[in-house]
GROMACS .gro file of C-alpha atoms in nm:
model
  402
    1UNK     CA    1   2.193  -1.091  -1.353
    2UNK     CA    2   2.270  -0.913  -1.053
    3UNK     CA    3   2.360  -1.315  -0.849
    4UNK     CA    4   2.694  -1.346  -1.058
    5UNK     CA    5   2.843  -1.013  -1.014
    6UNK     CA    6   3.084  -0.886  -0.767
    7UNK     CA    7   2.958  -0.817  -0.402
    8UNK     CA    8   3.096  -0.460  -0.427
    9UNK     CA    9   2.942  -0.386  -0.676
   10UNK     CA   10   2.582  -0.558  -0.655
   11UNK     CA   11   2.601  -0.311  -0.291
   12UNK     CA   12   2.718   0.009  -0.510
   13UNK     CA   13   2.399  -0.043  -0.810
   14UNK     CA   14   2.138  -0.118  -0.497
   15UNK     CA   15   2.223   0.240  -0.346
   16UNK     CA   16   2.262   0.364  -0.722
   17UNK     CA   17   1.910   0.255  -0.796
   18UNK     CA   18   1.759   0.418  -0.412
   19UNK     CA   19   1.952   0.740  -0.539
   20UNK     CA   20   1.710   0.741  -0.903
   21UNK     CA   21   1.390   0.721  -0.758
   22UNK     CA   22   1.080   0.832  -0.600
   23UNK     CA   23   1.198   0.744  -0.279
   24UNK     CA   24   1.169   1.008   0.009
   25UNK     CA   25   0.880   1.133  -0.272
   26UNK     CA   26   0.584   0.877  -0.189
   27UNK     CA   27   0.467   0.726   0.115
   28UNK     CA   28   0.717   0.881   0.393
   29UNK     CA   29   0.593   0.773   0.664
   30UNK     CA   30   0.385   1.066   0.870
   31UNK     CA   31   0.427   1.068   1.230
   32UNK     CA   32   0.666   1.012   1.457
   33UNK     CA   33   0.894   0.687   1.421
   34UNK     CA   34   0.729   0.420   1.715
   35UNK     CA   35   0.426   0.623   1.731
   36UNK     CA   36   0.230   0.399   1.523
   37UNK     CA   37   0.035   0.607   1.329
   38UNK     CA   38  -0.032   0.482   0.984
   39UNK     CA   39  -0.207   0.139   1.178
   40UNK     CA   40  -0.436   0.404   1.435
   41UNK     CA   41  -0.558   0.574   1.126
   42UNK     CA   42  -0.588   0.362   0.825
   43UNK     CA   43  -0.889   0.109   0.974
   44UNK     CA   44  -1.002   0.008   0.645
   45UNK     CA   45  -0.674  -0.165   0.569
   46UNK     CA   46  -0.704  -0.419   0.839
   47UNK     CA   47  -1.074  -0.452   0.614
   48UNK     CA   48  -0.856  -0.524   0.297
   49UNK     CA   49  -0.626  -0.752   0.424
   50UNK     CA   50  -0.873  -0.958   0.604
   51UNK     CA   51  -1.058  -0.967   0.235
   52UNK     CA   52  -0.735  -1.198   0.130
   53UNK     CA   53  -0.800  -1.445   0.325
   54UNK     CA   54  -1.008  -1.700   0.117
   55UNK     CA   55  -0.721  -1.669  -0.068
   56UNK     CA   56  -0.431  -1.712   0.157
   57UNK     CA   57  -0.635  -2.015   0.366
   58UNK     CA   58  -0.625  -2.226  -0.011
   59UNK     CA   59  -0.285  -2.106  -0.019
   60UNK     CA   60  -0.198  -2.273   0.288
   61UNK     CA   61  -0.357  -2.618   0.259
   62UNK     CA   62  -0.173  -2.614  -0.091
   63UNK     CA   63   0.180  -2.528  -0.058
   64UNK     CA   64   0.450  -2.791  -0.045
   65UNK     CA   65   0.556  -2.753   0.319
   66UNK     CA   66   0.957  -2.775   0.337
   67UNK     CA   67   1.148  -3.064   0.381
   68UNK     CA   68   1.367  -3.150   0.695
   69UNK     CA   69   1.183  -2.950   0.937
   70UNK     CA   70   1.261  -2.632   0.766
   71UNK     CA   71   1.125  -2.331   0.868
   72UNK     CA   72   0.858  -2.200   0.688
   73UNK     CA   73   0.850  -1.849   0.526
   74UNK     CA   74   0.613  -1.581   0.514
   75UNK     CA   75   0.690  -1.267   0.375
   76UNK     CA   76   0.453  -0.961   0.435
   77UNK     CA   77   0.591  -0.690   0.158
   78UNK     CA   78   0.509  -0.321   0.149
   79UNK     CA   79   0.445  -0.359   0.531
   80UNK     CA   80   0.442  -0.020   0.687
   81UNK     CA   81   0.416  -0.060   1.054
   82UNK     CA   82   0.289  -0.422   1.021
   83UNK     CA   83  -0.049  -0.296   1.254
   84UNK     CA   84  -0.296  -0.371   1.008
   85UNK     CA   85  -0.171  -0.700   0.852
   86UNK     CA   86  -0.140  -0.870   1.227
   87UNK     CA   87  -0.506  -1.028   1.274
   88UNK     CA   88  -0.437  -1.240   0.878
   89UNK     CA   89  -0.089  -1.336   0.985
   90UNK     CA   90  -0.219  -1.520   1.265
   91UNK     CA   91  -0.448  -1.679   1.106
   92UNK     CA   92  -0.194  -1.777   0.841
   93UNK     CA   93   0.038  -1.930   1.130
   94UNK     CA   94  -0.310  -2.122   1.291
   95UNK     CA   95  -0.351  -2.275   0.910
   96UNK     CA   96   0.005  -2.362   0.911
   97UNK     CA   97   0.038  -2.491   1.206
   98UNK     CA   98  -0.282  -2.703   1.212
   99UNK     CA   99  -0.107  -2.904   0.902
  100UNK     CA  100   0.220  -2.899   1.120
  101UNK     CA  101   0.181  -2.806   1.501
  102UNK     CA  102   0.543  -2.800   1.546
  103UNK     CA  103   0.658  -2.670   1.239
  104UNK     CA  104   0.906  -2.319   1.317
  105UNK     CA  105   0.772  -2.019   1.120
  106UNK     CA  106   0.968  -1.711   1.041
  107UNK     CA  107   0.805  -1.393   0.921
  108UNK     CA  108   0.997  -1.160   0.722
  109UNK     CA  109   0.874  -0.779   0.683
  110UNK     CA  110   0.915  -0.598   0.410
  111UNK     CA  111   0.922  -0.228   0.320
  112UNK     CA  112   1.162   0.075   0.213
  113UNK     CA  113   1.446   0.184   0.420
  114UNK     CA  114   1.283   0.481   0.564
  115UNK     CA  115   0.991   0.288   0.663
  116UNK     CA  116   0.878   0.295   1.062
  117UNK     CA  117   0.978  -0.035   1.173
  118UNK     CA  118   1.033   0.087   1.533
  119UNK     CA  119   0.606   0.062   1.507
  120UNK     CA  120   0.654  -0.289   1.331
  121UNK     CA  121   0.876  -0.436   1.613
  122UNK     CA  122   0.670  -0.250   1.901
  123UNK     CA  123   0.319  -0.417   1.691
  124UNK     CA  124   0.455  -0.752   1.672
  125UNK     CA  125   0.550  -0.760   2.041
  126UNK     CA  126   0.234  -0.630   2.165
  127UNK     CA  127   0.429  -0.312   2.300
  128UNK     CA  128   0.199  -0.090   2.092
  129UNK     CA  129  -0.161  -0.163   2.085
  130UNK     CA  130  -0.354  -0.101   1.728
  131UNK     CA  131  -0.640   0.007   1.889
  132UNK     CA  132  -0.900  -0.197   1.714
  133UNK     CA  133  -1.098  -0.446   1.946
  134UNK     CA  134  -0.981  -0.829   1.905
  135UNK     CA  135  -0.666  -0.724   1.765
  136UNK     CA  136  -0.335  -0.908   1.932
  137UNK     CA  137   0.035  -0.903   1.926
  138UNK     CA  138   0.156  -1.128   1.642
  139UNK     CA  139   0.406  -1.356   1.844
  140UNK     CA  140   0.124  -1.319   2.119
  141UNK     CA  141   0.110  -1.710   2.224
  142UNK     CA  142   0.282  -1.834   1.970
  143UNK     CA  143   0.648  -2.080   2.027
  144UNK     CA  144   0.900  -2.024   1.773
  145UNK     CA  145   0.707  -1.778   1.557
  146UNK     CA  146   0.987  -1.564   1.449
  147UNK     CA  147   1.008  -1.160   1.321
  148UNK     CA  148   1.267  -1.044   1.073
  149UNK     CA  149   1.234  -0.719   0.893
  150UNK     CA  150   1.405  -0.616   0.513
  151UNK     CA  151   1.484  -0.220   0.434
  152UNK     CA  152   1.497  -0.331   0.085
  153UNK     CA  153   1.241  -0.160  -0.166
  154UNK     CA  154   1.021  -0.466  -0.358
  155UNK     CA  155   1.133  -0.319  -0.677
  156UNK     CA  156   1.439  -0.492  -0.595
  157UNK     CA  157   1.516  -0.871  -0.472
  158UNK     CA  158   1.427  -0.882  -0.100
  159UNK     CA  159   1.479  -1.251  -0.008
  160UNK     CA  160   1.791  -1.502  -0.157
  161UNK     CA  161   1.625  -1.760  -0.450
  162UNK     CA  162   1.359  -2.005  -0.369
  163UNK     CA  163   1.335  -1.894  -0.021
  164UNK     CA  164   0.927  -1.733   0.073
  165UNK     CA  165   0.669  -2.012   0.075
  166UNK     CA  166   0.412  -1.752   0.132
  167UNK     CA  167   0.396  -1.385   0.017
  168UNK     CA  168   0.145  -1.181   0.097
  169UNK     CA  169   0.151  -0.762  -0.010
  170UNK     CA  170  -0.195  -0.521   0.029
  171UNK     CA  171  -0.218  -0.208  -0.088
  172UNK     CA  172   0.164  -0.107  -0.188
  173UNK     CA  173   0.252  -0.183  -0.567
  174UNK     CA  174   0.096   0.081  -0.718
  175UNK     CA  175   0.379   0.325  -0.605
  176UNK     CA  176   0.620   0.406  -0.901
  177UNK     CA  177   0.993   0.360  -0.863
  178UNK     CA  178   1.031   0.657  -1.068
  179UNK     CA  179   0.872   1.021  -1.192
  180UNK     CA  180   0.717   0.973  -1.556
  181UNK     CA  181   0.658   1.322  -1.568
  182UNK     CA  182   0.433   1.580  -1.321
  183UNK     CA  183   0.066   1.606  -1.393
  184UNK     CA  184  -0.040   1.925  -1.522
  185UNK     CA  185  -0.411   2.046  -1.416
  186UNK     CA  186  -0.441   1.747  -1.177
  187UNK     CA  187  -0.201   1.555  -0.917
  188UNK     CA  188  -0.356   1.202  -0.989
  189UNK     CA  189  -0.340   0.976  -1.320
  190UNK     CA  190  -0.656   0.811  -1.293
  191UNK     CA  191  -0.852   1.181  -1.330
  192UNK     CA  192  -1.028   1.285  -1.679
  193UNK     CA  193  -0.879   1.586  -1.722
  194UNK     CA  194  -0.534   1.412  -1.743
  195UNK     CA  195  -0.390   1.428  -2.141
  196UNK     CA  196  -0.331   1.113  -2.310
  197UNK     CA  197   0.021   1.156  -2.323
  198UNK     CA  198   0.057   1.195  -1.981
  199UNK     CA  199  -0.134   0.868  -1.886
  200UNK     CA  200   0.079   0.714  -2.163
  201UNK     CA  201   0.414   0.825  -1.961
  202UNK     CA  202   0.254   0.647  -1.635
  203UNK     CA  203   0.119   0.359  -1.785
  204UNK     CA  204   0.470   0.255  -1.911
  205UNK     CA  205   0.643   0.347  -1.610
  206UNK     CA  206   0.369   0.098  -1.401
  207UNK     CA  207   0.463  -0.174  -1.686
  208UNK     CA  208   0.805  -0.176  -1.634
  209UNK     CA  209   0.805  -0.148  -1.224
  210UNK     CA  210   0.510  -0.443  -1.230
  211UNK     CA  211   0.756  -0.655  -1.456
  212UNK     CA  212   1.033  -0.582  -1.250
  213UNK     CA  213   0.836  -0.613  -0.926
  214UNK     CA  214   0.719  -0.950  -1.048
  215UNK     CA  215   1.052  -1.091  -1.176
  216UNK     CA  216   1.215  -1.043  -0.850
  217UNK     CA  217   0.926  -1.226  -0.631
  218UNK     CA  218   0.947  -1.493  -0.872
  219UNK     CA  219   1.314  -1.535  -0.803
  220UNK     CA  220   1.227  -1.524  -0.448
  221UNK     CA  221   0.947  -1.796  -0.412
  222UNK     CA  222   0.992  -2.148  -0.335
  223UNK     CA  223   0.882  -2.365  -0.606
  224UNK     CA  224   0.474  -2.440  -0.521
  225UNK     CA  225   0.526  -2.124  -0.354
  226UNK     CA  226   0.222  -1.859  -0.359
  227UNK     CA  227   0.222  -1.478  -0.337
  228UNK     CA  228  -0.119  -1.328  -0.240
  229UNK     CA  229  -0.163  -0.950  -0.353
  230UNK     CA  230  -0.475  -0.649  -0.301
  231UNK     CA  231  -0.300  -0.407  -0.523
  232UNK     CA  232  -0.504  -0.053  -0.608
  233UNK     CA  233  -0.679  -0.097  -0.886
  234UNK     CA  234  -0.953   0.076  -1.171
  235UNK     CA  235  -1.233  -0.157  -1.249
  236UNK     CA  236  -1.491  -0.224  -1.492
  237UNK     CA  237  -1.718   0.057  -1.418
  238UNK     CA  238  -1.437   0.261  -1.372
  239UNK     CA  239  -1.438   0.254  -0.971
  240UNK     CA  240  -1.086   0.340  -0.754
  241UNK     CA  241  -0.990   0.408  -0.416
  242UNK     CA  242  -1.212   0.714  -0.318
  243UNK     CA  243  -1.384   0.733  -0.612
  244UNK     CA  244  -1.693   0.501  -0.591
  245UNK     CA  245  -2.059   0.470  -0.805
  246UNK     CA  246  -2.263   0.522  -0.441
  247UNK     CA  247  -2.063   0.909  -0.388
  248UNK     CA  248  -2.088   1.223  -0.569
  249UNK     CA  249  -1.712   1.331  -0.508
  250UNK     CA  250  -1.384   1.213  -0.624
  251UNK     CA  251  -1.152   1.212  -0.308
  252UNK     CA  252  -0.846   1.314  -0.614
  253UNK     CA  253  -1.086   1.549  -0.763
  254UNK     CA  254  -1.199   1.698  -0.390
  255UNK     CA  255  -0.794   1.728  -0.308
  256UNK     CA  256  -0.687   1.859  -0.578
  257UNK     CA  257  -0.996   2.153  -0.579
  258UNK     CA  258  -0.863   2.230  -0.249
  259UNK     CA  259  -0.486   2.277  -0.304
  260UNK     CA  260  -0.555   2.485  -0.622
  261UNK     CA  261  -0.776   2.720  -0.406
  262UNK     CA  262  -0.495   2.738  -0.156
  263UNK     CA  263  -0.306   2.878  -0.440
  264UNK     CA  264  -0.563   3.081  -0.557
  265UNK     CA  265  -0.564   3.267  -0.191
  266UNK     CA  266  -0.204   3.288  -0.211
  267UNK     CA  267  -0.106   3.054   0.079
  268UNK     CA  268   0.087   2.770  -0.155
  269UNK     CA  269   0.215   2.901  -0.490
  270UNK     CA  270   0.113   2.748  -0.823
  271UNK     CA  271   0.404   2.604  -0.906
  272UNK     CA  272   0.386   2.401  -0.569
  273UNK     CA  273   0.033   2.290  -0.682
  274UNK     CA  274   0.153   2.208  -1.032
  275UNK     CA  275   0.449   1.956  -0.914
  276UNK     CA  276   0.224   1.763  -0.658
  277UNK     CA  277   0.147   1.458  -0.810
  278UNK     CA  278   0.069   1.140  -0.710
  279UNK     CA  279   0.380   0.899  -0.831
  280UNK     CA  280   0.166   0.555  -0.825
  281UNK     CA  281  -0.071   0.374  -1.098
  282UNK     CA  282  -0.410   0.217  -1.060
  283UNK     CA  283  -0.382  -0.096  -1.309
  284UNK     CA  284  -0.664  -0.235  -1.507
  285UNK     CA  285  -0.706  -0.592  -1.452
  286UNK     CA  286  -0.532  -0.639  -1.808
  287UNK     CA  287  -0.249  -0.418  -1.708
  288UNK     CA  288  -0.206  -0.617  -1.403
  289UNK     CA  289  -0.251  -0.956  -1.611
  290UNK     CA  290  -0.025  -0.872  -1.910
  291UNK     CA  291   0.333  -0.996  -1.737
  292UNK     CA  292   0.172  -1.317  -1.642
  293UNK     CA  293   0.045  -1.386  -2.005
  294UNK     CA  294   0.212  -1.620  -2.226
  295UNK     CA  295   0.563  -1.366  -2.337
  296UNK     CA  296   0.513  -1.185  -2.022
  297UNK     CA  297   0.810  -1.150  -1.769
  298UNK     CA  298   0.670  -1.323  -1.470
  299UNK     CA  299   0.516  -1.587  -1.722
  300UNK     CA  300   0.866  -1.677  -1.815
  301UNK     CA  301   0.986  -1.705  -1.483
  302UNK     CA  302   0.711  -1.961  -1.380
  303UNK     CA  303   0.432  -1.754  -1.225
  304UNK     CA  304   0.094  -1.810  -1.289
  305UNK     CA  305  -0.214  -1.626  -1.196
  306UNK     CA  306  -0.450  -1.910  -1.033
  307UNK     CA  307  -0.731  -1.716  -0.938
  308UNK     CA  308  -0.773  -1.309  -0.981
  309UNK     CA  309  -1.057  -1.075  -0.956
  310UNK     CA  310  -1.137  -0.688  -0.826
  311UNK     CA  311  -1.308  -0.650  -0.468
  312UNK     CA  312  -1.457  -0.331  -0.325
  313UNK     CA  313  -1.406  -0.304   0.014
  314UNK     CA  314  -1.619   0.016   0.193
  315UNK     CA  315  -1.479   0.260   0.392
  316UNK     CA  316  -1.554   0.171   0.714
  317UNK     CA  317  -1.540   0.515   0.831
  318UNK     CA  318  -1.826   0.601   0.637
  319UNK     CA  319  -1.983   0.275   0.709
  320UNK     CA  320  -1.949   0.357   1.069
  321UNK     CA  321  -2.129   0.710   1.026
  322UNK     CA  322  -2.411   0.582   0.811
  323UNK     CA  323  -2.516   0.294   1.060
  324UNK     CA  324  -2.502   0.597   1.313
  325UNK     CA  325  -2.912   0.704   1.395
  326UNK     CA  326  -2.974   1.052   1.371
  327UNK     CA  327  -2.662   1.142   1.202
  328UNK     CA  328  -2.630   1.480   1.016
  329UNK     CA  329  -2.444   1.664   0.775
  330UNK     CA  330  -2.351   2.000   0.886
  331UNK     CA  331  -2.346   1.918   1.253
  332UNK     CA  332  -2.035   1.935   1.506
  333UNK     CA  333  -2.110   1.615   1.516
  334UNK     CA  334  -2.000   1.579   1.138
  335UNK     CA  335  -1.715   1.771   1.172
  336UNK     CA  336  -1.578   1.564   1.466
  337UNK     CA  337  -1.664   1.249   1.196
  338UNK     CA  338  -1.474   1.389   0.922
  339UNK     CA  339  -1.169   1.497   1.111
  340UNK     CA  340  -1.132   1.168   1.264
  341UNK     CA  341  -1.166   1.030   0.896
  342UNK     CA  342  -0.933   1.245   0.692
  343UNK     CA  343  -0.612   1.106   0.899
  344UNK     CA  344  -0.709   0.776   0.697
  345UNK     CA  345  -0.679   0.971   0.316
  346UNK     CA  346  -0.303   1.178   0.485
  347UNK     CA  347  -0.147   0.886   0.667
  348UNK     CA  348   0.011   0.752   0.241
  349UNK     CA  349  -0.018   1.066   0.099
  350UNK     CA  350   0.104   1.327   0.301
  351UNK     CA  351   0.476   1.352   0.135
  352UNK     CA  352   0.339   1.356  -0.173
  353UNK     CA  353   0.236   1.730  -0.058
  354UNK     CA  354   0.516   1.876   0.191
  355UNK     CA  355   0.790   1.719  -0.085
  356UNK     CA  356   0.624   1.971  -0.391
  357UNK     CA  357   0.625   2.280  -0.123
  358UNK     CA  358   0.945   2.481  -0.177
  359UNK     CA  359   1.257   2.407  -0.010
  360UNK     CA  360   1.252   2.720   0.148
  361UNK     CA  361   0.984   2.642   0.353
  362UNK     CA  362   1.065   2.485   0.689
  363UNK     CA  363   0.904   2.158   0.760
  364UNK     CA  364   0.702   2.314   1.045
  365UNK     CA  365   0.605   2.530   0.758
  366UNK     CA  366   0.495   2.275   0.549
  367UNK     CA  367   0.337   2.062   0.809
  368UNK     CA  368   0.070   2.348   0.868
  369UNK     CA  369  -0.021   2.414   0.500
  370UNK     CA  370  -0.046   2.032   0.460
  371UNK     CA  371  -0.253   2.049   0.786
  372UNK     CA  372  -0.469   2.344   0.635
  373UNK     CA  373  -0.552   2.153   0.326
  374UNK     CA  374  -0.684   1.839   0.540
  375UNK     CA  375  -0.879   2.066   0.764
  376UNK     CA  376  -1.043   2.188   0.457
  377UNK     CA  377  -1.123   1.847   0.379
  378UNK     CA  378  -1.269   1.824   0.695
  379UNK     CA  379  -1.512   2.065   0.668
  380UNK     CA  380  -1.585   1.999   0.296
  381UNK     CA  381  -1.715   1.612   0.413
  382UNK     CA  382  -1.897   1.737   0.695
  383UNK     CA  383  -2.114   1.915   0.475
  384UNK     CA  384  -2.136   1.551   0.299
  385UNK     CA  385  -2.035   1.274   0.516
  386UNK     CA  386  -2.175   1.030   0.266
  387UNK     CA  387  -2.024   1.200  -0.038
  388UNK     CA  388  -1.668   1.223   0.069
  389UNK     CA  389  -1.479   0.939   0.167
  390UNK     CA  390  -1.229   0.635   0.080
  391UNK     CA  391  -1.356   0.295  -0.021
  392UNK     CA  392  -1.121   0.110  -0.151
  393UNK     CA  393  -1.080  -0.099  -0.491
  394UNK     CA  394  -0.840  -0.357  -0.581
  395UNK     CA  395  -0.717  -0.617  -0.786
  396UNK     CA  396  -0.684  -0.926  -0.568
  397UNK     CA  397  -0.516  -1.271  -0.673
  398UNK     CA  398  -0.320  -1.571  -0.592
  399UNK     CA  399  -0.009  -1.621  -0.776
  400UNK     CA  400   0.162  -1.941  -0.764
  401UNK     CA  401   0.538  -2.029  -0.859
  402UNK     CA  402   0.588  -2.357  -1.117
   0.00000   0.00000   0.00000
């Protein structure tokens, strides 16, 4: 248990464990630190987030609000540049502070040590504006609402014991801590032509991490505590993020066409193609309900699932060009829609591409072929708006603490 060993080394195994894994792999942040970027171009997030809040307003009216004045904790894990979460958060602190109008709140940010928290700080303190209409600082008008921010990866304990009242985490535990293997023929688990015994490699990879993820936030929660996720998900019918019943195209199966013909004309070589690969798992509902089941690891820590279910949220992109009259595929004015949509499919997954392309290549290098690829993307949806585009799909729940 990592609480009863020596300080030294409990500091040595936490940079021992960020030295085995996928990070610097998945989900560097693209764009420059303080620029903001992953908030001006991933709209449908703020969509996803905002879908959580049925959940997060029971939440609220439910948990046992500290004793002694405490201070009441929020956690937002898996933040990125805090943008998108904002407009929930504040209405979390309204539904806190309507039970207790003088109660101090302090919200802690969570995400990996590379992450752009210059953007999270500027956010929060209305020094960067998110660009969506409506939208305001967090601390905007707020008395002792307080911002703290962890560099600590979630596969890890963030927080001491029995400290977060509320959790909250969109659209982040599907990353892997660590490479099963590399997809051959594909970069993305979820795709058909992926062999058994490669989906068999990621599925136990996602088990452990979800265990492990799950152990830790139960250590962290306050007893009557609640943690409220949107995590990526495959559902019934067999829907995922891009890859929805209403479109024709994949958005994995559309990328992946697109690198491999960059190979074929020589600009990327094969073997680049063959190590990009998406190190993150879609969960079935079971696979996201198995740890909480009776023998499960968060079961026997005291979490309990009180209410969970898949969503579809649309892409509002898309939603945005199909409400548009007169719109047409094949237009300029379809490739000035899809080039202002694409951003929202690079702004995770861009490092999954310029960390496969040889070392030898310099990152201005890189940063053009991975440009080249998205342009092609471009131009490939502008032929189909409607066809090519990223809805999202996810498991969402509320998770209490016994």
């Amino acid at each position: 248990h990592p609480h009863h060993s020596d300080p030294k080394e409990s500091i040595m195994s936490l940079a021992e464990k960020v030295a085995d894994t996928t990070h610097g792999k998945v989900h560097v942040p693209w764009g420059a630190d303080g620029s903001g970027k992953y908030t001006l171009a991933t709209k449908g997030c703020f969509d996803v987030i905002a879908n959580c809040y049925d959940l997060l307003e029971k939440a609220c009216a439910e948990i046992p609000l500290p004793e002694n004045n405490k201070p009441f904790i929020i956690a937002d894990l898996g933040t990125a540049d805090g943008g998108t979460s904002m407009p929930t958060l504040r209405r979390v602190i309204d539904a806190i502070r309507k039970r207790d109008p003088s109660r101090q709140i302090l919200v802690c940010y969570e995400d990996q040590p590379n992450n752009d928290f210059k953007s999270l700080f500027f956010y929060t303190q209305g020094l960067l504006k998110t660009g969506v209409a409506g939208v305001k600082p967090l601390l905007e008008g707020y008395d002792n609402v307080f911002v703290l921010a962890s560099g600590t990866g979630f596969y890890n304990q963030c927080f001491p014991d029995n400290y977060v009242h509320l959790m909250l985490c969109c659209t982040a535990m599907h990353w892997l801590s660590k490479q099963p293997c590399t997809i051959k023929g594909h970069m993305h688990h979820t795709s058909h032509s992926v062999d058994a015994k490669t989906k068999a490699a990621f599925a136990a990879q996602a088990k452990l991490d979800w265990d492990q993820i799950m152990s830790c936030r139960a250590r962290e929660l306050a007893p009557g505590g609640r943690f409220v996720i949107a995590n990526f998900c495959v559902d019934a019918e067999g829907q995922l993020l891009g890859k929805h019943n209403d479109m024709k195209h994949s958005m994995y199966d559309m990328k992946y066409v697109l690198w491999q013909e960059m190979a074929t004309e020589g600009l990327i070589t094969q073997e680049e193609v063959d190590r990009t690969t998406f190190y993150n798992y879609y969960r079935s509902v079971d696979e996201h309900m198995d740890t909480f089941s009776e023998g499960g690891a968060a079961h026997a820590l005291g979490l309990r699932v009180k209410r969970g279910e898949t969503r579809v949220v649309p892409c509002p992109y898309r939603a945005a060009w199909m409400a548009k009259r007169g719109a047409q595929a094949g237009t300029p004015e379809a490739l000035e829609y899809a080039r202002g949509m694409v951003p929202t499919m690079r702004t995770w997954s861009n490092s999954t591409y310029t960390s496969a392309l040889n070392e030898e290549r310099s990152a201005e290098e890189k940063g053009k072929l991975v440009d080249e690829l998205f342009e092609r993307l471009a131009k490939k949806t502008a032929a189909e708006p409607t066809e090519i585009a990223m809805p999202y799909c996810h498991w969402y729940a509320d998770i209490t603490k016994e």
